[in-house]
mmCIF file of C-alpha atoms in Angstrom:
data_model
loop_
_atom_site.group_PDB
_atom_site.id
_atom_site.type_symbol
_atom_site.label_atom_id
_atom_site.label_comp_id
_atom_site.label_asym_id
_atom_site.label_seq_id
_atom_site.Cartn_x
_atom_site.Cartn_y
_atom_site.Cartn_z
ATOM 1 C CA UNK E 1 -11.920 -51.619 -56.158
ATOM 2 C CA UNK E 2 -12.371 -50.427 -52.521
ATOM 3 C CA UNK E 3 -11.155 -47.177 -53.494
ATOM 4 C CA UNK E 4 -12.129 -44.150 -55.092
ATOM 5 C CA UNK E 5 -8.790 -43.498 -56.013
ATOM 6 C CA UNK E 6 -7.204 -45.875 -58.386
ATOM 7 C CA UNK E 7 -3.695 -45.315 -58.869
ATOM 8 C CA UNK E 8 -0.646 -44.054 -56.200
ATOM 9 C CA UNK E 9 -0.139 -40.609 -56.348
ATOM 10 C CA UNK E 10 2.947 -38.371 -55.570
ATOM 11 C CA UNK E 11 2.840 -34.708 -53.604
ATOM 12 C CA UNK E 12 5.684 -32.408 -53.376
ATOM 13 C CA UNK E 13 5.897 -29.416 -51.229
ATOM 14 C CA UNK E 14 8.706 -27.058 -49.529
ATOM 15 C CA UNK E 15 8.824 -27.262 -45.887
ATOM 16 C CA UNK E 16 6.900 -25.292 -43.810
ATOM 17 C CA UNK E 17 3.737 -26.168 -46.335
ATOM 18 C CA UNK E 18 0.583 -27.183 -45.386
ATOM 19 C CA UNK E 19 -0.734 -30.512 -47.195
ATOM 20 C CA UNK E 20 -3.955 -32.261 -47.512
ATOM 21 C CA UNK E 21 -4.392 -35.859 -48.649
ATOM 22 C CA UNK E 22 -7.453 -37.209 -49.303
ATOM 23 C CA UNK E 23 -9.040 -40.655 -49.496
ATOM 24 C CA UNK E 24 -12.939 -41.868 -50.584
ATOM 25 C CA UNK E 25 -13.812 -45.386 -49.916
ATOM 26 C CA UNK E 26 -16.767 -47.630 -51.569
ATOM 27 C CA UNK E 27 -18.212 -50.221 -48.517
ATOM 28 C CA UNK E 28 -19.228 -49.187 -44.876
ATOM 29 C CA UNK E 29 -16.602 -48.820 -41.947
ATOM 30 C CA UNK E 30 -16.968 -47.540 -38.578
ATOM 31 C CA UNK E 31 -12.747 -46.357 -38.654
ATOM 32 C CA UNK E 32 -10.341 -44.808 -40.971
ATOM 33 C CA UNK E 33 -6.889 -45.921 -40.125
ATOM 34 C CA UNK E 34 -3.946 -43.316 -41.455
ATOM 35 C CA UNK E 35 -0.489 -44.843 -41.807
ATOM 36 C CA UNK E 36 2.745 -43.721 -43.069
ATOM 37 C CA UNK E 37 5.363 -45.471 -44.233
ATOM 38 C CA UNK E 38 9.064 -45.238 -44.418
ATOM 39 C CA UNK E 39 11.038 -46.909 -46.959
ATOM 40 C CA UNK E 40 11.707 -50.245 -46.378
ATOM 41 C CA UNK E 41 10.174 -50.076 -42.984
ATOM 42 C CA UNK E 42 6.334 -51.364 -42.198
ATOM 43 C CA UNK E 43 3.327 -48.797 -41.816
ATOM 44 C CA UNK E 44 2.951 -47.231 -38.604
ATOM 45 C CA UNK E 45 -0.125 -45.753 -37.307
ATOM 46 C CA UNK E 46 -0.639 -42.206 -37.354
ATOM 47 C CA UNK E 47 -3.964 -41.241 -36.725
ATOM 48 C CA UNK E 48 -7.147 -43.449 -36.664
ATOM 49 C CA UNK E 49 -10.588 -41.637 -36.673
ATOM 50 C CA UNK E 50 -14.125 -43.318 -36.103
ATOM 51 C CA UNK E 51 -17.203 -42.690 -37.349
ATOM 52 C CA UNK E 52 -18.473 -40.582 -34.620
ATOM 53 C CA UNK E 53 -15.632 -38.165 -34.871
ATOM 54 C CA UNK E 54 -15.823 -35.600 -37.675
ATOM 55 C CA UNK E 55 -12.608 -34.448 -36.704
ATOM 56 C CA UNK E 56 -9.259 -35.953 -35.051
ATOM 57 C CA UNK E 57 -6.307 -33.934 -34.549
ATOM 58 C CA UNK E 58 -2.501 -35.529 -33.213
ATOM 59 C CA UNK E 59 -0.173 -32.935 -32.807
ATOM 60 C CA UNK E 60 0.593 -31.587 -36.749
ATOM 61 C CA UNK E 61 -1.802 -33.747 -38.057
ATOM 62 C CA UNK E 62 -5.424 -33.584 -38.770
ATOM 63 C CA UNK E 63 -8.146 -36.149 -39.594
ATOM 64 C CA UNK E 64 -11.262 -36.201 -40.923
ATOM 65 C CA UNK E 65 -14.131 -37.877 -41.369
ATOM 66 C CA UNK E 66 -17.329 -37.489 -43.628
ATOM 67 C CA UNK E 67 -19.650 -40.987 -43.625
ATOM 68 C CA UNK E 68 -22.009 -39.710 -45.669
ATOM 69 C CA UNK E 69 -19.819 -39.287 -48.714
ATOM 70 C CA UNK E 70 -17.396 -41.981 -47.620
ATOM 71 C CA UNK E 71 -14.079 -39.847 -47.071
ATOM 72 C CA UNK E 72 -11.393 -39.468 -45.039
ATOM 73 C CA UNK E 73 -8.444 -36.453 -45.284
ATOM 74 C CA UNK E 74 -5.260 -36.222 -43.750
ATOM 75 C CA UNK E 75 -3.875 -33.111 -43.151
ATOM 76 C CA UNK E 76 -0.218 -31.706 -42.085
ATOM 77 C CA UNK E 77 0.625 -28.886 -41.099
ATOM 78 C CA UNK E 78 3.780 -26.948 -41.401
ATOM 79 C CA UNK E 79 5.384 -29.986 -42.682
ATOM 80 C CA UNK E 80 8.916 -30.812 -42.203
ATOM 81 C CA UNK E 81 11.256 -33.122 -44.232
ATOM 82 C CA UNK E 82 11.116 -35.647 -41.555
ATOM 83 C CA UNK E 83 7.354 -35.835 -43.047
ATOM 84 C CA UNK E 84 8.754 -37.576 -46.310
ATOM 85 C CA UNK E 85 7.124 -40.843 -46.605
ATOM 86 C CA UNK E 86 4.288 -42.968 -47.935
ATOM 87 C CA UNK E 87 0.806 -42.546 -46.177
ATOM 88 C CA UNK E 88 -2.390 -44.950 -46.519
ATOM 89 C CA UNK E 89 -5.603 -44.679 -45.434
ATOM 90 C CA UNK E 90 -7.413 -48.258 -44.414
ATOM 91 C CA UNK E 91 -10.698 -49.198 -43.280
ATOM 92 C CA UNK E 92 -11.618 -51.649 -41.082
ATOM 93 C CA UNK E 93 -14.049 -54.568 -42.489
ATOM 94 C CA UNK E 94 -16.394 -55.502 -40.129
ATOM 95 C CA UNK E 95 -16.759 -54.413 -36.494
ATOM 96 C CA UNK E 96 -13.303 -54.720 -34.083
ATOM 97 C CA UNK E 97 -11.550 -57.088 -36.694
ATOM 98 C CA UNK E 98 -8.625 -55.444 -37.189
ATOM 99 C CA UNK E 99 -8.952 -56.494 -40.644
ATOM 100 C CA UNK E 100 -7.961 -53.390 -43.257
ATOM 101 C CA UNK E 101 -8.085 -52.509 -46.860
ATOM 102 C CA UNK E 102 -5.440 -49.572 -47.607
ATOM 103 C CA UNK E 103 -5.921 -47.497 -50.412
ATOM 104 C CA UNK E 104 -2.805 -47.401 -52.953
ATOM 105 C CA UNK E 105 -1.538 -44.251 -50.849
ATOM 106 C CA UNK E 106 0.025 -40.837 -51.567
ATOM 107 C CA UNK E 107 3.633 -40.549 -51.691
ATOM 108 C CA UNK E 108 4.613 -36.740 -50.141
ATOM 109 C CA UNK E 109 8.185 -35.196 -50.432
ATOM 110 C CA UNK E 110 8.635 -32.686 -48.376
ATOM 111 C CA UNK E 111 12.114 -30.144 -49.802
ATOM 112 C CA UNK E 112 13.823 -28.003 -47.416
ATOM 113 C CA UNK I 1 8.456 -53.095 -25.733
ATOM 114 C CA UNK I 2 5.376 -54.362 -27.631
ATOM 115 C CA UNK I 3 7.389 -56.308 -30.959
ATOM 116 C CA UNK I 4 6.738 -58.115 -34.055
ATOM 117 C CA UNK I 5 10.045 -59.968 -35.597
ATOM 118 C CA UNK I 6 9.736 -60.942 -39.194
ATOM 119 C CA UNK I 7 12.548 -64.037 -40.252
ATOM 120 C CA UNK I 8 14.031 -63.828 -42.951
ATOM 121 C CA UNK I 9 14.145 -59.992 -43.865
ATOM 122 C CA UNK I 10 14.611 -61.028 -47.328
ATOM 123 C CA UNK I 11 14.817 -64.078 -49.703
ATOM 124 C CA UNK I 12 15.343 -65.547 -52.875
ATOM 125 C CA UNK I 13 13.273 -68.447 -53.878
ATOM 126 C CA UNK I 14 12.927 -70.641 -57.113
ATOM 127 C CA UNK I 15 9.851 -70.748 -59.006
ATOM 128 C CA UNK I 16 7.725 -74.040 -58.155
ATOM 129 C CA UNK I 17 10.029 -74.578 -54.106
ATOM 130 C CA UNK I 18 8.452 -74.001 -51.221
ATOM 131 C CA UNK I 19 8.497 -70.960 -49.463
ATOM 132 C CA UNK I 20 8.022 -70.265 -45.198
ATOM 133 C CA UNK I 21 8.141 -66.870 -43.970
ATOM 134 C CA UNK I 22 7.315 -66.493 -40.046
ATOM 135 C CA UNK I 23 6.327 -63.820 -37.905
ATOM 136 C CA UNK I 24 6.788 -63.642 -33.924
ATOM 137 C CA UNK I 25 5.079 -61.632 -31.455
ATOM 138 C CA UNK I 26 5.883 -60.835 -27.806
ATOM 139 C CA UNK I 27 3.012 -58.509 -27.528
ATOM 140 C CA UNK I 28 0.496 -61.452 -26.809
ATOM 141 C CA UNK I 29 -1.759 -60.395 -28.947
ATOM 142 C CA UNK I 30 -4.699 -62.349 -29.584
ATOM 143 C CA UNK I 31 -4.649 -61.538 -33.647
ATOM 144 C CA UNK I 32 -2.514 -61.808 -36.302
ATOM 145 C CA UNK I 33 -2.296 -60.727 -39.891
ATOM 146 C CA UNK I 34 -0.459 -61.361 -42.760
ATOM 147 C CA UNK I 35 -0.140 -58.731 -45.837
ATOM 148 C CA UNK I 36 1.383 -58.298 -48.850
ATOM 149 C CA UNK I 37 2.432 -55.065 -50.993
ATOM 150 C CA UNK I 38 3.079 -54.866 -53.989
ATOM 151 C CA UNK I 39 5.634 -51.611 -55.562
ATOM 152 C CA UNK I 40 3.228 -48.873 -55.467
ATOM 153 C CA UNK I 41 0.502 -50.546 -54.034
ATOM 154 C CA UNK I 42 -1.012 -50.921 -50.402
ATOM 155 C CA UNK I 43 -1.661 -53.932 -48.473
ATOM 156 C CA UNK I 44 -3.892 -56.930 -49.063
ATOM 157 C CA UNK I 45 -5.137 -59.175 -46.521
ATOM 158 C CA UNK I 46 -4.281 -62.808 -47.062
ATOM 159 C CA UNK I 47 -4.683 -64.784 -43.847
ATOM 160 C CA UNK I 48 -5.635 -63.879 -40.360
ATOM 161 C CA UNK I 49 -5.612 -65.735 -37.001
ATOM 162 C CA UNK I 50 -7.511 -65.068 -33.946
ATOM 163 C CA UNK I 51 -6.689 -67.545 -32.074
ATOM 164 C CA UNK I 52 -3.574 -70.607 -31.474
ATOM 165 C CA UNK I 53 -4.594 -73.509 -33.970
ATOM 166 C CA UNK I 54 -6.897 -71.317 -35.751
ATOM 167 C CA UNK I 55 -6.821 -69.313 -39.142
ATOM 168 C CA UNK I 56 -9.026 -67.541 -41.401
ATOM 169 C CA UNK I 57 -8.803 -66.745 -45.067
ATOM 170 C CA UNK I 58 -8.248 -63.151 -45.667
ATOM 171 C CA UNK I 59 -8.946 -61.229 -49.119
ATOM 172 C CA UNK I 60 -6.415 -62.739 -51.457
ATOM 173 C CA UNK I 61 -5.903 -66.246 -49.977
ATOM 174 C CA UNK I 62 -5.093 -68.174 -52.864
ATOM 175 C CA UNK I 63 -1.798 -69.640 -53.077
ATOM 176 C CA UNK I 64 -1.269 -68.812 -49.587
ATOM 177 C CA UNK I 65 -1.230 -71.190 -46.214
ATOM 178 C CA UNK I 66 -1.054 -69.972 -42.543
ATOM 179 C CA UNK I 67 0.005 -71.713 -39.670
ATOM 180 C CA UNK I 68 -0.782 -70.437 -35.968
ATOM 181 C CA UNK I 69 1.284 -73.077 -33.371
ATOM 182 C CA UNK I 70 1.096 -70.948 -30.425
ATOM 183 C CA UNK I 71 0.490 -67.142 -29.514
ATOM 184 C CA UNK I 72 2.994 -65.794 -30.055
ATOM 185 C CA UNK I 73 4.017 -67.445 -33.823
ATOM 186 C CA UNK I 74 2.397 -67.317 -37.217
ATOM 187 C CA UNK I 75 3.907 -68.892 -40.322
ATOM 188 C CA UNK I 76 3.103 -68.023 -43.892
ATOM 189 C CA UNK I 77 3.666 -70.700 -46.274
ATOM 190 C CA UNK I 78 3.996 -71.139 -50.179
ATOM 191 C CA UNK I 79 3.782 -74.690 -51.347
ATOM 192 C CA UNK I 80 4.677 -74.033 -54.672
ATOM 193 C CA UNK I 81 6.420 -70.511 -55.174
ATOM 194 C CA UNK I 82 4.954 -68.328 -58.317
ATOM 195 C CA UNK I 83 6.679 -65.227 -60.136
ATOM 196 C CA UNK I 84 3.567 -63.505 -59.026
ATOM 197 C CA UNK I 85 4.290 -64.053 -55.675
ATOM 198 C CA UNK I 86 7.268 -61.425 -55.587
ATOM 199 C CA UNK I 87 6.283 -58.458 -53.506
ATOM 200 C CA UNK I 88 6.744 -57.636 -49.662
ATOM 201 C CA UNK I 89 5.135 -59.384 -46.836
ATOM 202 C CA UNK I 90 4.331 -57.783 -43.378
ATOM 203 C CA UNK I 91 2.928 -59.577 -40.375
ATOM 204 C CA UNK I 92 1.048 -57.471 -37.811
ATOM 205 C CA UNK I 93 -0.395 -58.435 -34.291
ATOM 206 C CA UNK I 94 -3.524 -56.896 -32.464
ATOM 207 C CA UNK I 95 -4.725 -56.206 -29.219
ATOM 208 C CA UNK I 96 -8.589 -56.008 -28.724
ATOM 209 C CA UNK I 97 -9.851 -52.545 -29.957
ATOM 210 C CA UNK I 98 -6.715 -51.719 -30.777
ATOM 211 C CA UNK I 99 -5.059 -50.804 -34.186
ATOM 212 C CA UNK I 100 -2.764 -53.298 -35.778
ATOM 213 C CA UNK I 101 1.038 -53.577 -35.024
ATOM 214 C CA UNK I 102 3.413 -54.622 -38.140
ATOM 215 C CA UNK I 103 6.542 -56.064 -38.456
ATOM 216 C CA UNK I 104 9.256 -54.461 -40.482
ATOM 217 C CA UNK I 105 8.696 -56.814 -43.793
ATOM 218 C CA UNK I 106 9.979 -59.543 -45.462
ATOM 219 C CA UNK I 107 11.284 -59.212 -49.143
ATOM 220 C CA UNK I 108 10.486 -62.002 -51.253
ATOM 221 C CA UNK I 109 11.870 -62.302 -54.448
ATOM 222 C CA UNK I 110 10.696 -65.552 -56.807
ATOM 223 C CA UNK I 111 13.048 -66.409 -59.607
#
Protein backbone atom coordinates (compact mmCIF):
# COMPACT_ATOMS: atom_id res chain seq x y z
CA UNK A 1 0.00 0.00 0.00
CA UNK A 2 0.95 3.70 -0.52
CA UNK A 3 -0.15 4.40 2.84
CA UNK A 4 0.83 4.14 6.26
CA UNK A 5 -2.55 4.05 7.27
CA UNK A 6 -4.56 1.12 6.18
CA UNK A 7 -8.05 1.41 6.92
CA UNK A 8 -10.68 4.74 6.92
CA UNK A 9 -10.97 6.17 10.09
CA UNK A 10 -13.78 8.24 11.79
CA UNK A 11 -13.20 11.56 14.23
CA UNK A 12 -15.84 13.14 16.22
CA UNK A 13 -15.60 16.37 17.98
CA UNK A 14 -18.03 19.28 19.38
CA UNK A 15 -17.73 22.46 17.61
CA UNK A 16 -15.45 24.90 18.47
CA UNK A 17 -12.67 21.85 18.75
CA UNK A 18 -9.50 21.83 17.40
CA UNK A 19 -8.63 18.60 15.18
CA UNK A 20 -5.59 17.13 13.72
CA UNK A 21 -5.53 14.51 10.97
CA UNK A 22 -2.66 12.93 10.02
CA UNK A 23 -1.34 11.06 6.99
CA UNK A 24 2.31 9.04 6.34
CA UNK A 25 3.02 8.00 2.87
CA UNK A 26 5.61 5.16 1.55
CA UNK A 27 7.23 6.57 -2.13
CA UNK A 28 8.73 10.13 -2.79
CA UNK A 29 6.50 13.25 -3.71
CA UNK A 30 7.34 16.76 -4.03
CA UNK A 31 3.23 17.77 -2.90
CA UNK A 32 0.68 16.70 -0.48
CA UNK A 33 -2.72 17.44 -1.82
CA UNK A 34 -5.62 17.77 1.13
CA UNK A 35 -9.19 17.27 -0.06
CA UNK A 36 -12.46 17.06 1.52
CA UNK A 37 -15.31 15.62 0.48
CA UNK A 38 -18.98 16.06 0.80
CA UNK A 39 -21.35 13.34 0.42
CA UNK A 40 -22.17 12.51 -2.83
CA UNK A 41 -20.24 15.40 -4.17
CA UNK A 42 -16.42 15.03 -5.71
CA UNK A 43 -13.23 16.07 -3.59
CA UNK A 44 -12.38 19.56 -3.58
CA UNK A 45 -9.08 20.94 -2.84
CA UNK A 46 -8.34 22.36 0.37
CA UNK A 47 -4.91 22.89 0.93
CA UNK A 48 -1.89 21.56 -1.11
CA UNK A 49 1.64 21.87 0.50
CA UNK A 50 5.10 21.17 -1.29
CA UNK A 51 8.04 19.92 -0.21
CA UNK A 52 9.76 23.09 0.49
CA UNK A 53 7.08 24.29 2.80
CA UNK A 54 7.11 22.87 6.33
CA UNK A 55 4.11 24.66 6.97
CA UNK A 56 0.89 25.94 4.92
CA UNK A 57 -1.84 27.66 6.54
CA UNK A 58 -5.56 28.68 4.56
CA UNK A 59 -7.65 30.47 6.73
CA UNK A 60 -8.78 27.64 9.67
CA UNK A 61 -6.71 25.22 8.28
CA UNK A 62 -3.19 24.16 8.70
CA UNK A 63 -0.76 21.96 6.73
CA UNK A 64 2.16 20.33 7.24
CA UNK A 65 4.84 18.82 5.90
CA UNK A 66 7.77 16.54 7.21
CA UNK A 67 9.84 14.72 4.04
CA UNK A 68 12.02 13.13 6.06
CA UNK A 69 9.52 10.89 7.79
CA UNK A 70 7.07 11.03 4.91
CA UNK A 71 3.99 12.89 6.61
CA UNK A 72 1.59 15.23 6.09
CA UNK A 73 -1.16 16.71 8.94
CA UNK A 74 -4.12 18.61 8.50
CA UNK A 75 -5.21 20.67 11.05
CA UNK A 76 -8.62 22.72 11.88
CA UNK A 77 -9.15 24.93 14.00
CA UNK A 78 -12.18 25.92 15.90
CA UNK A 79 -14.12 23.68 13.74
CA UNK A 80 -17.62 24.23 12.81
CA UNK A 81 -20.33 21.74 11.64
CA UNK A 82 -20.05 23.02 8.20
CA UNK A 83 -16.51 21.10 8.65
CA UNK A 84 -18.39 17.63 8.52
CA UNK A 85 -17.03 15.74 5.69
CA UNK A 86 -14.52 13.25 4.33
CA UNK A 87 -10.83 14.53 3.92
CA UNK A 88 -7.87 12.76 1.88
CA UNK A 89 -4.54 13.41 1.62
CA UNK A 90 -2.86 12.54 -2.06
CA UNK A 91 0.47 12.70 -3.43
CA UNK A 92 1.48 13.48 -6.60
CA UNK A 93 3.53 10.64 -8.63
CA UNK A 94 6.07 12.02 -10.52
CA UNK A 95 6.93 15.69 -11.13
CA UNK A 96 3.77 18.17 -12.43
CA UNK A 97 1.57 15.06 -13.40
CA UNK A 98 -1.28 15.72 -11.68
CA UNK A 99 -1.43 12.14 -11.13
CA UNK A 100 -2.52 11.28 -7.18
CA UNK A 101 -2.76 8.43 -4.82
CA UNK A 102 -5.28 9.39 -1.83
CA UNK A 103 -4.99 7.71 1.25
CA UNK A 104 -8.37 5.91 2.47
CA UNK A 105 -9.17 9.31 4.40
CA UNK A 106 -10.58 10.36 7.80
CA UNK A 107 -14.15 10.86 8.14
CA UNK A 108 -14.69 14.01 10.90
CA UNK A 109 -18.16 14.90 12.45
CA UNK A 110 -18.20 17.88 13.82
CA UNK A 111 -21.64 18.17 16.75
CA UNK A 112 -22.91 21.45 17.66
CA UNK B 1 -16.70 29.26 -14.42
CA UNK B 2 -13.96 26.60 -14.76
CA UNK B 3 -16.47 23.07 -15.04
CA UNK B 4 -16.31 19.44 -15.33
CA UNK B 5 -19.89 17.71 -16.29
CA UNK B 6 -20.08 14.04 -15.61
CA UNK B 7 -23.19 12.14 -17.91
CA UNK B 8 -24.96 10.02 -16.53
CA UNK B 9 -24.93 10.88 -12.68
CA UNK B 10 -25.87 7.40 -12.10
CA UNK B 11 -26.56 4.00 -13.80
CA UNK B 12 -27.55 0.61 -13.74
CA UNK B 13 -25.81 -1.82 -15.93
CA UNK B 14 -25.99 -5.70 -16.50
CA UNK B 15 -23.17 -7.85 -15.79
CA UNK B 16 -21.19 -8.79 -19.14
CA UNK B 17 -23.03 -5.10 -21.37
CA UNK B 18 -21.09 -2.49 -22.13
CA UNK B 19 -20.72 0.39 -20.16
CA UNK B 20 -19.70 4.43 -21.39
CA UNK B 21 -19.45 7.01 -18.87
CA UNK B 22 -18.14 10.56 -20.25
CA UNK B 23 -16.74 13.49 -18.79
CA UNK B 24 -16.71 17.18 -20.36
CA UNK B 25 -14.59 20.02 -19.64
CA UNK B 26 -14.91 23.73 -20.51
CA UNK B 27 -11.88 24.59 -18.56
CA UNK B 28 -9.49 23.62 -21.54
CA UNK B 29 -7.44 21.87 -19.68
CA UNK B 30 -4.73 20.06 -21.18
CA UNK B 31 -5.21 16.79 -18.68
CA UNK B 32 -7.65 14.59 -17.75
CA UNK B 33 -8.22 11.89 -15.21
CA UNK B 34 -10.42 9.30 -14.51
CA UNK B 35 -10.93 7.73 -10.80
CA UNK B 36 -12.76 5.44 -9.09
CA UNK B 37 -13.84 5.06 -5.23
CA UNK B 38 -14.82 2.56 -3.74
CA UNK B 39 -17.32 2.90 -0.11
CA UNK B 40 -14.75 3.85 2.30
CA UNK B 41 -11.99 4.03 0.14
CA UNK B 42 -10.08 6.91 -1.79
CA UNK B 43 -9.41 7.25 -5.35
CA UNK B 44 -7.47 5.12 -7.81
CA UNK B 45 -6.09 6.26 -10.95
CA UNK B 46 -7.24 4.33 -13.97
CA UNK B 47 -6.59 6.29 -17.15
CA UNK B 48 -5.18 9.66 -17.87
CA UNK B 49 -4.93 11.86 -21.00
CA UNK B 50 -2.64 14.62 -21.75
CA UNK B 51 -3.40 15.33 -24.79
CA UNK B 52 -6.62 14.97 -27.78
CA UNK B 53 -6.09 11.35 -29.31
CA UNK B 54 -3.88 10.40 -26.58
CA UNK B 55 -4.22 8.25 -23.30
CA UNK B 56 -2.18 6.70 -20.74
CA UNK B 57 -2.78 3.80 -18.42
CA UNK B 58 -3.17 4.89 -14.92
CA UNK B 59 -2.75 2.54 -11.69
CA UNK B 60 -5.64 0.15 -12.01
CA UNK B 61 -6.20 0.02 -15.81
CA UNK B 62 -7.47 -3.27 -16.28
CA UNK B 63 -10.86 -3.65 -17.48
CA UNK B 64 -10.92 -0.11 -18.25
CA UNK B 65 -10.72 1.88 -21.86
CA UNK B 66 -10.38 5.71 -22.36
CA UNK B 67 -11.20 7.66 -25.17
CA UNK B 68 -9.90 11.41 -25.64
CA UNK B 69 -11.82 12.87 -29.14
CA UNK B 70 -11.14 16.39 -28.51
CA UNK B 71 -10.18 18.76 -25.48
CA UNK B 72 -12.64 19.19 -24.01
CA UNK B 73 -14.21 15.26 -23.85
CA UNK B 74 -12.99 12.07 -22.27
CA UNK B 75 -14.96 8.82 -22.32
CA UNK B 76 -14.53 5.90 -19.99
CA UNK B 77 -15.54 2.70 -21.35
CA UNK B 78 -16.36 -0.93 -20.04
CA UNK B 79 -16.52 -3.53 -22.73
CA UNK B 80 -17.75 -6.09 -20.68
CA UNK B 81 -19.31 -4.79 -17.28
CA UNK B 82 -18.08 -6.85 -13.96
CA UNK B 83 -19.80 -6.90 -10.36
CA UNK B 84 -16.47 -5.59 -9.32
CA UNK B 85 -16.83 -2.74 -11.27
CA UNK B 86 -19.59 -1.13 -8.91
CA UNK B 87 -18.18 1.88 -7.16
CA UNK B 88 -18.13 5.72 -8.09
CA UNK B 89 -16.31 7.27 -10.91
CA UNK B 90 -15.00 10.94 -10.98
CA UNK B 91 -13.38 12.66 -13.92
CA UNK B 92 -11.07 15.60 -13.16
CA UNK B 93 -9.29 18.13 -15.57
CA UNK B 94 -5.88 20.00 -15.01
CA UNK B 95 -4.26 23.03 -15.81
CA UNK B 96 -0.36 23.04 -15.88
CA UNK B 97 0.98 23.26 -12.24
CA UNK B 98 -2.17 23.31 -11.11
CA UNK B 99 -4.15 20.88 -8.79
CA UNK B 100 -6.78 18.70 -10.32
CA UNK B 101 -10.48 19.76 -10.87
CA UNK B 102 -13.27 16.85 -10.43
CA UNK B 103 -16.50 16.37 -11.56
CA UNK B 104 -19.32 15.62 -9.22
CA UNK B 105 -19.31 11.58 -9.89
CA UNK B 106 -20.96 9.08 -11.61
CA UNK B 107 -22.67 6.12 -9.70
CA UNK B 108 -22.31 2.93 -11.30
CA UNK B 109 -24.08 0.13 -10.16
CA UNK B 110 -23.41 -3.53 -12.07
CA UNK B 111 -26.13 -6.08 -11.60
Amino acid sequence: SQWGEENLQALSIQEGEDVTMNCSYKTYTTVVHWYRQDSGRGPALIILIRSNEREKRSGRLRATLDTSSQSSSLSITAAQCEDTAVYFCATETGANTGKLTFGHGTILRVHP
Amino acid sequence: EAAVTQSPRSKVAVTGGKVTLSCHQTNNHDYMYWYRQDTGHGLRLIHYSYVADSTEKGDIPDGYKASRPSQENFSLILELASLSQTAVYFCATRDNNQAPLFGEGTRLSVL
